[in-house]
Short mmCIF file of C-alpha atoms and ligand atoms in Angstrom, two decimals:
data_model
loop_
_atom_site.label_atom_id
_atom_site.label_comp_id
_atom_site.label_asym_id
_atom_site.label_seq_id
_atom_site.Cartn_x
_atom_site.Cartn_y
_atom_site.Cartn_z
CA MET P 1359 -28.47 -3.94 11.36
CA ALA P 1360 -27.73 -6.80 8.97
CA GLY P 1361 -27.55 -5.97 5.31
CA GLN P 1362 -26.24 -2.45 5.77
CA VAL P 1363 -23.23 -1.60 3.71
CA GLY P 1364 -22.19 2.00 3.20
CA LYS P 1365 -19.94 3.48 0.59
CA GLN P 1366 -16.39 4.44 1.40
CA VAL P 1367 -15.79 8.11 0.73
CA MET P 1368 -12.73 9.58 -0.92
CA LEU P 1369 -10.37 11.23 1.54
CA PRO P 1370 -9.48 14.89 1.11
CA LYS P 1371 -6.41 15.54 -1.05
CA GLN P 1372 -4.44 16.81 1.92
CA GLU P 1373 -4.41 13.31 3.43
CA ALA P 1374 -2.82 11.95 0.28
CA PHE P 1375 -0.38 14.87 0.33
CA LYS P 1376 0.58 14.18 3.92
CA MET P 1377 1.26 10.53 3.16
CA SER P 1378 3.25 11.32 0.03
CA LEU P 1379 5.37 13.84 1.87
CA ARG P 1380 6.06 11.37 4.63
CA ASN P 1381 7.05 8.72 2.12
CA ILE P 1382 9.45 11.10 0.42
CA ARG P 1383 10.92 12.27 3.70
CA ILE P 1384 11.47 8.79 5.06
CA ARG P 1385 12.58 7.15 1.85
CA PHE P 1386 14.67 10.14 0.92
CA GLY P 1387 17.43 8.15 -0.75
CA ARG P 1388 14.98 6.46 -3.07
CA ALA P 1389 13.28 9.78 -3.80
CA CYS P 1390 16.63 11.28 -4.77
CA ILE P 1391 17.29 8.52 -7.27
CA VAL P 1392 13.97 9.15 -8.99
CA SER P 1393 14.52 12.91 -8.82
CA SER P 1394 17.99 12.67 -10.29
CA SER P 1395 16.75 11.04 -13.48
CA VAL P 1396 14.37 13.99 -13.93
CA LEU P 1397 17.15 16.33 -12.95
CA LEU P 1398 19.42 15.12 -15.72
CA GLY P 1399 16.77 15.31 -18.42
CA VAL P 1400 15.61 18.77 -17.41
CA ALA P 1401 19.18 20.05 -16.97
CA PHE P 1402 19.92 19.02 -20.52
CA LEU P 1403 16.72 20.58 -21.80
CA MET P 1404 17.36 23.84 -19.97
CA SER P 1405 20.97 24.05 -21.11
CA ILE P 1406 19.85 23.83 -24.71
CA PHE P 1407 17.11 26.42 -24.18
CA THR P 1408 19.62 28.72 -22.54
CA ASN P 1409 22.14 28.21 -25.28
CA THR P 1410 19.59 29.02 -27.97
CA VAL P 1411 18.20 32.06 -26.18
CA ILE P 1412 21.58 33.59 -25.40
CA GLN P 1413 22.95 32.82 -28.84
CA GLN P 1414 20.05 34.48 -30.57
CA ALA P 1415 20.15 37.51 -28.31
CA LEU P 1416 23.85 37.94 -28.96
CA LEU P 1417 23.47 37.47 -32.71
CA LYS P 1418 20.84 40.18 -32.75
CA ASN P 1419 22.20 42.81 -30.37
CA GLY P 1420 25.61 41.66 -29.22
CA PRO P 1421 29.00 43.24 -29.89
CA GLU P 1422 30.32 42.76 -33.42
CA SER P 1423 33.25 40.54 -32.38
CA ILE P 1424 30.97 38.04 -30.67
CA LYS P 1425 28.51 38.03 -33.57
CA VAL P 1426 31.25 37.03 -35.94
CA SER P 1427 32.52 34.20 -33.85
CA LEU P 1428 28.97 32.92 -33.23
CA ALA P 1429 27.77 33.13 -36.82
CA ALA P 1430 30.25 30.46 -37.81
CA GLY P 1431 28.33 27.40 -36.51
CA ALA P 1432 25.05 28.77 -35.15
CA SER P 1433 21.87 28.06 -37.03
CA ASP P 1434 22.35 24.55 -38.35
CA SER P 1435 22.41 22.98 -34.86
CA MET P 1436 18.73 23.72 -34.17
CA ALA P 1437 17.28 20.48 -35.60
CA ARG P 1438 19.90 18.42 -33.83
CA ASP P 1439 19.09 20.14 -30.53
CA ILE P 1440 15.41 19.38 -30.81
CA TRP P 1441 16.23 15.78 -31.56
CA LEU P 1442 18.54 15.55 -28.55
CA VAL P 1443 16.05 17.19 -26.22
CA SER P 1444 13.24 14.86 -27.28
CA LEU P 1445 15.49 11.90 -26.84
CA SER P 1446 16.64 12.97 -23.41
CA LEU P 1447 13.06 13.54 -22.28
CA LEU P 1448 12.08 10.14 -23.55
CA VAL P 1449 14.92 8.60 -21.59
CA CYS P 1450 13.62 10.57 -18.65
CA VAL P 1451 10.11 9.10 -18.94
CA VAL P 1452 11.46 5.59 -19.23
CA GLY P 1453 13.76 6.18 -16.27
CA ILE P 1454 10.95 7.48 -14.11
CA THR P 1455 8.57 4.70 -15.12
CA ASN P 1456 11.26 2.24 -14.22
CA ALA P 1457 12.02 3.90 -10.90
CA MET P 1458 8.33 4.11 -10.02
CA LEU P 1459 7.77 0.52 -11.08
CA MET P 1460 10.46 -0.51 -8.63
CA SER P 1461 9.22 1.72 -5.88
CA VAL P 1462 5.63 0.57 -6.32
CA THR P 1463 6.53 -3.11 -6.56
CA GLU P 1464 8.69 -2.77 -3.51
CA ARG P 1465 5.71 -1.45 -1.61
CA SER P 1466 3.22 -3.92 -2.99
CA ARG P 1467 2.55 -5.41 0.42
CA GLU P 1468 2.03 -1.96 1.86
CA ILE P 1469 -0.48 -1.17 -0.86
CA GLY P 1470 -2.32 -4.44 -0.22
CA THR P 1471 -2.40 -3.72 3.49
CA MET P 1472 -3.77 -0.24 2.93
CA LYS P 1473 -6.53 -1.71 0.81
CA CYS P 1474 -7.35 -4.16 3.61
CA LEU P 1475 -7.71 -1.18 5.92
CA GLY P 1476 -10.17 0.50 3.58
CA ALA P 1477 -8.13 2.51 1.08
CA LEU P 1478 -9.76 3.09 -2.28
CA ASN P 1479 -7.76 2.42 -5.44
CA ARG P 1480 -8.06 6.09 -6.29
CA PHE P 1481 -6.48 7.06 -3.00
CA ILE P 1482 -3.52 4.75 -3.62
CA MET P 1483 -3.13 6.25 -7.08
CA GLU P 1484 -3.23 9.72 -5.61
CA ILE P 1485 -0.52 9.01 -3.06
CA PHE P 1486 1.87 7.65 -5.63
CA LEU P 1487 1.15 10.22 -8.31
CA ILE P 1488 1.58 13.09 -5.87
CA GLU P 1489 4.77 11.50 -4.66
CA SER P 1490 6.11 11.17 -8.16
CA GLY P 1491 4.97 14.67 -9.07
CA MET P 1492 6.82 16.13 -6.11
CA GLN P 1493 9.96 14.18 -6.89
CA GLY P 1494 9.69 15.45 -10.45
CA LEU P 1495 9.21 19.01 -9.24
CA LEU P 1496 12.30 18.85 -7.04
CA GLY P 1497 14.34 17.27 -9.80
CA SER P 1498 13.18 19.85 -12.34
CA LEU P 1499 13.83 22.82 -10.07
CA ALA P 1500 17.38 21.69 -9.48
CA GLY P 1501 17.93 20.40 -13.01
CA GLY P 1502 16.71 23.64 -14.61
CA LEU P 1503 19.01 25.70 -12.42
CA ILE P 1504 21.99 23.48 -13.07
CA GLY P 1505 21.42 23.36 -16.83
CA GLY P 1506 20.72 27.08 -17.18
CA LEU P 1507 23.54 28.29 -14.95
CA GLY P 1508 25.95 25.77 -16.44
CA MET P 1509 25.34 27.09 -19.95
CA LEU P 1510 25.51 30.67 -18.74
CA ILE P 1511 28.86 30.03 -17.12
CA THR P 1512 30.14 28.47 -20.33
CA TYR P 1513 29.27 31.68 -22.21
CA LEU P 1514 30.78 33.83 -19.49
CA ALA P 1515 33.98 31.87 -19.69
CA ARG P 1516 34.16 32.27 -23.43
CA TYR P 1517 33.05 35.89 -23.95
CA GLY P 1518 33.43 37.53 -20.55
CA THR P 1519 30.96 39.40 -18.37
CA VAL P 1520 30.10 41.80 -21.16
CA ILE P 1521 27.41 39.40 -22.41
CA LEU P 1522 25.41 39.83 -19.18
CA ASN P 1523 24.10 43.07 -20.68
CA TYR P 1524 22.52 41.30 -23.64
CA ILE P 1525 20.78 38.35 -21.95
CA PRO P 1526 16.95 38.35 -22.04
CA TYR P 1527 16.38 37.24 -18.45
CA LEU P 1528 12.62 37.22 -18.71
CA GLY P 1529 12.77 34.87 -21.68
CA LEU P 1530 15.09 32.54 -19.79
CA LEU P 1531 12.78 32.57 -16.80
CA LYS P 1532 9.88 31.55 -19.03
CA PHE P 1533 11.87 28.62 -20.36
CA TYR P 1534 12.83 27.70 -16.81
CA LEU P 1535 9.19 27.60 -15.75
CA PHE P 1536 8.32 25.62 -18.85
CA SER P 1537 11.04 23.06 -18.05
CA ILE P 1538 9.82 22.69 -14.49
CA ILE P 1539 6.27 22.10 -15.56
CA LEU P 1540 7.35 19.66 -18.24
CA GLY P 1541 9.58 17.73 -15.81
CA THR P 1542 6.79 17.48 -13.27
CA VAL P 1543 4.20 16.39 -15.81
CA ILE P 1544 6.55 13.79 -17.23
CA SER P 1545 7.13 12.39 -13.75
CA ILE P 1546 3.42 12.04 -13.17
CA ILE P 1547 2.85 10.45 -16.57
CA GLY P 1548 5.71 8.03 -15.99
CA ALA P 1549 4.16 6.93 -12.71
CA VAL P 1550 0.62 6.40 -13.98
CA TYR P 1551 1.09 2.97 -15.45
CA PRO P 1552 2.96 1.23 -12.59
CA THR P 1553 0.68 2.83 -10.04
CA TYR P 1554 -2.42 1.80 -11.90
CA LEU P 1555 -1.18 -1.78 -12.07
CA SER P 1556 -0.68 -2.07 -8.32
CA ALA P 1557 -3.68 -0.08 -7.21
CA ARG P 1558 -6.15 -2.30 -9.00
CA MET P 1559 -4.58 -5.55 -7.85
CA GLU P 1560 -6.66 -7.63 -5.44
CA PRO P 1561 -5.28 -7.06 -1.92
CA ALA P 1562 -4.56 -10.76 -1.49
CA GLU P 1563 -2.34 -10.74 -4.54
CA ALA P 1564 -0.61 -7.50 -3.59
CA ILE P 1565 0.24 -8.83 -0.14
CA ARG P 1566 1.37 -12.19 -1.47
CA ARG P 1567 3.71 -10.79 -4.07
CA GLU P 1568 7.19 -10.86 -2.63
CA VAL P 1569 9.94 -8.80 -4.14
CA MET O 1355 -31.33 -16.03 21.56
CA PRO O 1356 -31.23 -16.99 17.91
CA LYS O 1357 -27.68 -17.10 16.70
CA GLU O 1358 -26.75 -14.35 14.34
CA VAL O 1359 -24.62 -15.45 11.43
CA VAL O 1360 -21.89 -12.95 10.53
CA VAL O 1361 -20.04 -15.03 7.97
CA ARG O 1362 -21.60 -17.56 5.66
CA THR O 1363 -19.82 -19.24 2.80
CA ILE O 1364 -21.62 -21.45 0.33
CA GLY O 1365 -19.70 -23.75 -1.95
CA VAL O 1366 -16.66 -21.50 -2.16
CA LYS O 1367 -14.16 -22.68 -4.72
CA LYS O 1368 -10.91 -21.13 -5.82
CA ASN O 1369 -8.71 -22.17 -8.69
CA PHE O 1370 -5.40 -20.69 -9.69
CA MET O 1371 -4.06 -20.96 -13.19
CA LEU O 1372 -0.45 -21.97 -13.19
CA GLY O 1373 0.38 -21.67 -16.85
CA ARG O 1374 -1.94 -24.19 -18.49
CA ILE O 1375 -2.61 -26.18 -15.34
CA GLU O 1376 -5.58 -25.35 -13.15
CA LEU O 1377 -4.76 -25.69 -9.49
CA LYS O 1378 -7.87 -26.38 -7.41
CA VAL O 1379 -7.09 -24.88 -4.02
CA LEU O 1380 -10.58 -24.63 -2.53
CA ARG O 1381 -13.04 -27.31 -3.58
CA GLY O 1382 -16.31 -26.07 -2.15
CA VAL O 1383 -16.24 -24.79 1.41
CA ASP O 1384 -19.45 -24.23 3.40
CA LEU O 1385 -19.11 -22.55 6.75
CA GLU O 1386 -21.21 -20.45 9.09
CA VAL O 1387 -19.78 -18.30 11.83
CA SER O 1388 -21.99 -16.70 14.48
CA ARG O 1389 -21.51 -13.39 16.15
CA GLY O 1390 -19.03 -13.57 18.99
CA GLU O 1391 -17.75 -16.98 18.05
CA TYR O 1392 -14.06 -17.91 18.18
CA ILE O 1393 -13.12 -20.28 15.41
CA SER O 1394 -9.82 -21.90 14.64
CA ILE O 1395 -9.11 -23.23 11.22
CA MET O 1396 -6.51 -25.99 11.30
CA GLY O 1397 -4.97 -27.81 8.45
CA PRO O 1398 -1.65 -28.79 6.94
CA SER O 1399 0.42 -26.29 5.06
CA GLY O 1400 -0.96 -25.72 1.60
CA SER O 1401 -4.45 -26.92 2.50
CA GLY O 1402 -5.94 -23.56 1.51
CA LYS O 1403 -6.38 -21.71 4.81
CA THR O 1404 -4.95 -18.41 3.64
CA THR O 1405 -6.83 -18.68 0.38
CA PHE O 1406 -10.07 -19.24 2.29
CA PHE O 1407 -9.34 -16.23 4.49
CA ASN O 1408 -8.85 -14.07 1.46
CA MET O 1409 -12.29 -15.12 0.27
CA ILE O 1410 -14.00 -14.36 3.56
CA GLY O 1411 -12.19 -11.07 3.92
CA GLY O 1412 -13.08 -9.82 0.48
CA LEU O 1413 -9.40 -9.75 -0.41
CA ASP O 1414 -9.81 -11.96 -3.45
CA LYS O 1415 -12.66 -13.27 -5.55
CA PRO O 1416 -13.82 -16.90 -5.38
CA SER O 1417 -13.94 -18.83 -8.66
CA ALA O 1418 -17.35 -20.14 -7.62
CA GLY O 1419 -19.66 -19.98 -4.64
CA ARG O 1420 -20.84 -17.16 -2.42
CA VAL O 1421 -19.56 -15.31 0.61
CA TYR O 1422 -21.99 -13.44 2.86
CA ILE O 1423 -20.83 -10.98 5.47
CA ASP O 1424 -23.67 -9.93 7.75
CA GLU O 1425 -26.04 -11.47 5.19
CA VAL O 1426 -24.64 -9.33 2.38
CA ASP O 1427 -23.30 -11.15 -0.68
CA ILE O 1428 -19.95 -9.47 -1.13
CA ALA O 1429 -19.78 -10.33 -4.82
CA GLN O 1430 -22.56 -7.78 -5.31
CA LEU O 1431 -20.63 -4.91 -3.80
CA ASP O 1432 -18.94 -2.19 -5.85
CA ALA O 1433 -15.42 -0.97 -5.09
CA TYR O 1434 -16.63 1.71 -2.68
CA GLU O 1435 -18.81 -0.67 -0.72
CA LEU O 1436 -16.11 -3.29 -0.59
CA ALA O 1437 -13.62 -0.76 0.77
CA TRP O 1438 -16.22 0.30 3.32
CA LEU O 1439 -16.71 -3.32 4.38
CA ARG O 1440 -12.98 -3.98 4.70
CA CYS O 1441 -12.59 -0.79 6.65
CA ARG O 1442 -15.36 -1.21 9.21
CA LYS O 1443 -16.65 -4.76 9.34
CA ILE O 1444 -13.44 -6.75 9.20
CA GLY O 1445 -10.17 -6.48 11.05
CA TYR O 1446 -7.19 -8.26 9.52
CA ILE O 1447 -4.23 -9.70 11.35
CA PHE O 1448 -1.38 -11.29 9.39
CA GLN O 1449 1.38 -13.69 10.19
CA THR O 1450 3.88 -11.10 8.97
CA PHE O 1451 2.18 -8.24 10.89
CA ASN O 1452 2.11 -6.01 7.80
CA LEU O 1453 2.43 -2.70 9.57
CA ILE O 1454 3.16 0.30 7.37
CA PRO O 1455 6.92 0.72 7.87
CA VAL O 1456 7.06 4.50 7.54
CA MET O 1457 4.37 5.07 10.17
CA THR O 1458 4.61 5.05 13.95
CA ALA O 1459 2.61 2.60 16.05
CA LEU O 1460 -0.03 5.24 16.67
CA GLU O 1461 -0.23 6.26 13.01
CA ASN O 1462 -0.63 2.65 12.00
CA ILE O 1463 -3.58 2.30 14.33
CA THR O 1464 -5.26 5.52 13.32
CA LEU O 1465 -4.91 4.83 9.59
CA PRO O 1466 -8.10 2.74 9.28
CA MET O 1467 -9.94 5.39 11.28
CA ILE O 1468 -8.77 8.07 8.88
CA PHE O 1469 -10.02 5.90 6.02
CA ALA O 1470 -13.33 5.68 7.87
CA GLY O 1471 -13.53 9.46 7.99
CA VAL O 1472 -12.88 9.84 11.72
CA GLY O 1473 -11.41 13.23 12.66
CA HIS O 1474 -7.76 13.47 13.61
CA ASP O 1475 -8.23 14.21 17.32
CA GLU O 1476 -10.77 11.51 17.88
CA ALA O 1477 -8.62 9.02 15.97
CA VAL O 1478 -5.60 9.82 18.15
CA ASP O 1479 -7.74 9.49 21.27
CA ARG O 1480 -9.06 6.11 20.28
CA GLY O 1481 -5.66 5.02 19.00
CA LEU O 1482 -4.05 5.74 22.36
CA LYS O 1483 -6.76 3.78 24.17
CA LEU O 1484 -6.24 0.81 21.87
CA LEU O 1485 -2.48 0.94 22.36
CA GLU O 1486 -3.04 0.94 26.09
CA MET O 1487 -5.36 -2.01 25.76
CA VAL O 1488 -2.66 -4.06 24.04
CA GLY O 1489 -0.09 -2.90 26.58
CA LEU O 1490 2.02 -0.63 24.38
CA LYS O 1491 1.33 2.76 25.86
CA GLU O 1492 5.03 3.61 25.99
CA ARG O 1493 5.63 2.74 22.34
CA VAL O 1494 3.27 5.25 20.75
CA GLN O 1495 5.89 7.02 18.63
CA HIS O 1496 7.92 3.96 17.70
CA LYS O 1497 8.23 2.74 14.15
CA PRO O 1498 7.62 -0.96 13.41
CA PHE O 1499 11.34 -1.70 12.98
CA GLU O 1500 11.93 -0.42 16.49
CA LEU O 1501 9.49 -2.96 17.92
CA SER O 1502 9.85 -6.68 18.59
CA GLY O 1503 7.74 -9.16 16.64
CA GLY O 1504 5.32 -9.60 19.53
CA GLN O 1505 4.99 -5.85 19.92
CA GLN O 1506 4.37 -5.41 16.23
CA GLN O 1507 1.66 -8.02 16.37
CA ARG O 1508 0.06 -6.17 19.27
CA VAL O 1509 0.01 -3.02 17.21
CA ALA O 1510 -1.54 -5.01 14.38
CA ILE O 1511 -4.21 -6.32 16.77
CA ALA O 1512 -4.96 -2.81 17.96
CA ARG O 1513 -5.18 -1.71 14.33
CA ALA O 1514 -7.56 -4.55 13.52
CA PHE O 1515 -9.88 -3.28 16.26
CA ALA O 1516 -9.63 0.34 15.16
CA ASN O 1517 -13.12 0.64 13.70
CA SER O 1518 -14.79 -1.88 16.05
CA PRO O 1519 -15.24 -4.58 13.41
CA ALA O 1520 -17.68 -7.48 13.66
CA ILE O 1521 -15.11 -9.98 12.44
CA ILE O 1522 -11.42 -10.44 13.08
CA LEU O 1523 -9.56 -12.53 10.55
CA ALA O 1524 -6.22 -13.63 11.91
CA ASP O 1525 -4.06 -15.71 9.58
CA GLU O 1526 -1.47 -17.49 11.70
CA PRO O 1527 -1.13 -14.58 14.09
CA THR O 1528 1.39 -16.45 16.19
CA GLY O 1529 3.29 -18.02 13.31
CA ASN O 1530 6.32 -15.76 13.64
CA LEU O 1531 6.38 -15.52 17.43
CA ASP O 1532 7.96 -17.55 20.18
CA LEU O 1533 5.88 -19.71 22.50
CA LYS O 1534 5.39 -17.21 25.28
CA THR O 1535 4.63 -14.25 23.04
CA GLY O 1536 2.30 -16.42 21.02
CA LYS O 1537 0.36 -17.27 24.17
CA GLU O 1538 0.03 -13.61 25.04
CA ILE O 1539 -1.29 -12.81 21.59
CA ILE O 1540 -3.83 -15.62 21.83
CA ARG O 1541 -4.92 -14.42 25.24
CA LEU O 1542 -5.29 -10.91 23.91
CA LEU O 1543 -7.42 -12.07 20.99
CA LYS O 1544 -9.61 -14.12 23.30
CA GLU O 1545 -10.05 -11.18 25.62
CA MET O 1546 -11.09 -8.91 22.78
CA ASN O 1547 -13.39 -11.62 21.51
CA ARG O 1548 -15.10 -11.93 24.88
CA ASN O 1549 -15.30 -8.23 25.72
CA HIS O 1550 -16.36 -6.91 22.34
CA GLN O 1551 -18.61 -9.63 20.98
CA VAL O 1552 -16.45 -9.80 17.89
CA SER O 1553 -16.15 -13.04 15.96
CA VAL O 1554 -12.56 -14.20 15.70
CA ILE O 1555 -11.50 -16.54 12.94
CA THR O 1556 -7.91 -17.68 13.04
CA ALA O 1557 -5.92 -19.97 10.84
CA THR O 1558 -3.22 -21.74 12.72
CA HIS O 1559 -0.92 -24.67 13.22
CA ASP O 1560 -0.73 -23.68 16.85
CA LEU O 1561 -2.38 -26.19 19.17
CA LYS O 1562 -2.49 -23.65 22.00
CA MET O 1563 -5.12 -21.94 19.94
CA LEU O 1564 -7.53 -24.84 20.38
CA ASP O 1565 -8.00 -24.10 24.07
CA VAL O 1566 -9.69 -20.80 23.44
CA SER O 1567 -11.72 -21.79 20.39
CA ASP O 1568 -15.44 -22.42 20.39
CA ARG O 1569 -15.13 -24.56 17.31
CA VAL O 1570 -12.27 -25.99 15.33
CA VAL O 1571 -12.56 -26.43 11.60
CA TRP O 1572 -10.20 -28.92 10.00
CA ILE O 1573 -9.33 -28.25 6.41
CA ARG O 1574 -7.59 -30.66 4.11
CA ASP O 1575 -7.02 -30.29 0.38
CA GLY O 1576 -9.37 -27.35 0.12
CA GLN O 1577 -12.30 -29.01 1.83
CA ILE O 1578 -13.65 -29.07 5.33
CA GLU O 1579 -12.72 -32.40 6.79
CA ARG O 1580 -14.56 -32.04 10.08
CA ILE O 1581 -15.79 -29.43 12.50
CA GLU O 1582 -15.47 -29.98 16.21
CA GLU O 1583 -17.17 -28.25 19.11
CA ARG O 1584 -14.93 -27.22 21.92
CA ALA O 1585 -16.54 -29.71 24.31
CA ASN O 1586 -15.30 -32.69 22.31
CA LEU O 1587 -11.83 -31.32 21.78
CA ASP O 1588 -9.68 -32.45 24.67
CA ILE O 1589 -9.44 -36.03 23.51
CA LYS O 1590 -8.32 -35.06 20.04
CA VAL O 1591 -5.47 -32.77 20.97
CA GLY O 1592 -3.15 -35.57 21.91
CA GLU O 1593 -3.96 -37.37 18.72
CA VAL O 1594 -3.12 -34.31 16.63
CA GLU O 1595 0.17 -33.81 18.32
CA GLY O 1596 1.11 -37.29 17.23
CA GLU O 1597 0.57 -36.43 13.56
N1 ATP E 2199 -1.99 -16.57 -6.03
C1 ATP E 2199 -1.70 -17.87 -6.14
N2 ATP E 2199 -1.29 -18.38 -7.31
C2 ATP E 2199 -1.03 -19.69 -7.43
N3 ATP E 2199 -1.16 -20.59 -6.45
C3 ATP E 2199 -1.56 -20.15 -5.26
C4 ATP E 2199 -1.85 -18.77 -5.04
N4 ATP E 2199 -2.25 -18.63 -3.75
C5 ATP E 2199 -2.17 -19.85 -3.20
N5 ATP E 2199 -1.77 -20.77 -4.10
C6 ATP E 2199 -1.58 -22.20 -3.85
O1 ATP E 2199 -2.70 -22.63 -3.11
C7 ATP E 2199 -2.33 -23.62 -2.17
C8 ATP E 2199 -2.87 -23.23 -0.81
O2 ATP E 2199 -2.21 -22.08 -0.35
P1 ATP E 2199 -2.58 -21.39 1.00
O3 ATP E 2199 -1.66 -20.24 1.16
O4 ATP E 2199 -4.02 -21.10 1.04
O5 ATP E 2199 -2.23 -22.53 2.04
P2 ATP E 2199 -2.27 -22.45 3.64
O6 ATP E 2199 -3.22 -23.50 4.11
O7 ATP E 2199 -2.50 -21.08 4.10
O8 ATP E 2199 -0.80 -22.92 3.99
P3 ATP E 2199 0.13 -22.42 5.18
O9 ATP E 2199 -0.31 -23.14 6.40
O10 ATP E 2199 1.49 -22.86 4.74
O11 ATP E 2199 0.03 -20.95 5.28
C9 ATP E 2199 -0.83 -23.73 -2.23
O12 ATP E 2199 -0.53 -24.91 -2.94
C10 ATP E 2199 -0.41 -22.51 -2.99
O13 ATP E 2199 0.72 -22.80 -3.76
MG1 MG E 2200 -1.35 -19.59 5.05
#
């Protein structure tokens, strides 16, 4: 019997999913804070996408009166928009990294304990990355809707319901999906570093570290 | 019957770097623990008990020396083997209980089983039995914050036994409990020790612990000062209390 040591196997993904979901459900307030930073970034991104898409559609096919009023300050804002979007996404990444750093540090003892009980570093990483990804997904879903609808309402207020006939909905939907994916990916990327730091810590150190 | 050694440490040293200064916390500890033995490690605060536990439990790496668990040098293990060892061979009990706050009592106990690959139904079955054993059958669905300290420690004990380990490492298990609850926890550990042939190693300031120990190891300044068999203990207890 002596001298026998086996190898711990990786748990199926669904176990990590279950634990992430539970963490989000129970620490819902914290999850919302992380989500909201994604929400803001993606809302901004989506509002700019929507603006550009609607503007271009109206310039091309819209009623003459609208074309004239749009043409005044349209094209030159493109470069500025890209700059703003990049900046807001960067702020988003930093915000998420910061939020995850806090959330992971806060749970350092929990991570150490899980490692004592036989969790592999990879499993810990999985839990936190899934958690962050799901928070990002929620934030992006909401943020995209808010940004897109907000911009749409602005146009409606200015030009009336007539513009609804000229909006390329499919194009907007594509940008919406793109924003969601981007928001989710950014959330995962932002969480990689803090999660990696805690997962590879020796359990003794993780448990000792008080916040 | 030849005694079977489950833990063997040879010249274990541990230094911590505090800025430029090297703090020597363990200065070469040699200890052998046999299967089924109950050992108490006593020593003043800061003498290195917790640090030594972390070495035995594979929770930290010694700066020098070797640790053998069931004759396996744990420094030779890769991450997967080490996780396996922590999961099945060793049960950990902490002064601060360290239950997972978002999980119920039952979920806390089944967690190590899930890590060991035990199926859900079997894990729940065994978890319920363990909870009954520690007298918490009615608290299955309670979260740690809904339990008293003593109850949390019982859950932690049940969790430590989840995968029938060979060794239980309990670092001041009664440190945060009142006298009476502490006694119950000690009794529970002793019972498990007797009934399951598991070696129990506890660090403690708690003199009640001496009564149930087979041997007492005194640590001072990161070294073993003396080791006493239970038979010779009674005389010393009074002396210690005077310290
Ligand atoms: N990670 C660390 N970094 C720096 N110093 C440490 C670290 N861990 C422990 N020490 C130091 O090592 C010494 C021994 O600590 P340890 O926790 O092992 O003592 P102990 O015997 O368990 O004490 P207590 O009875 O109070 O729990 C202390 O002086 C402590 O400051
Ligand atoms: Mg200690």
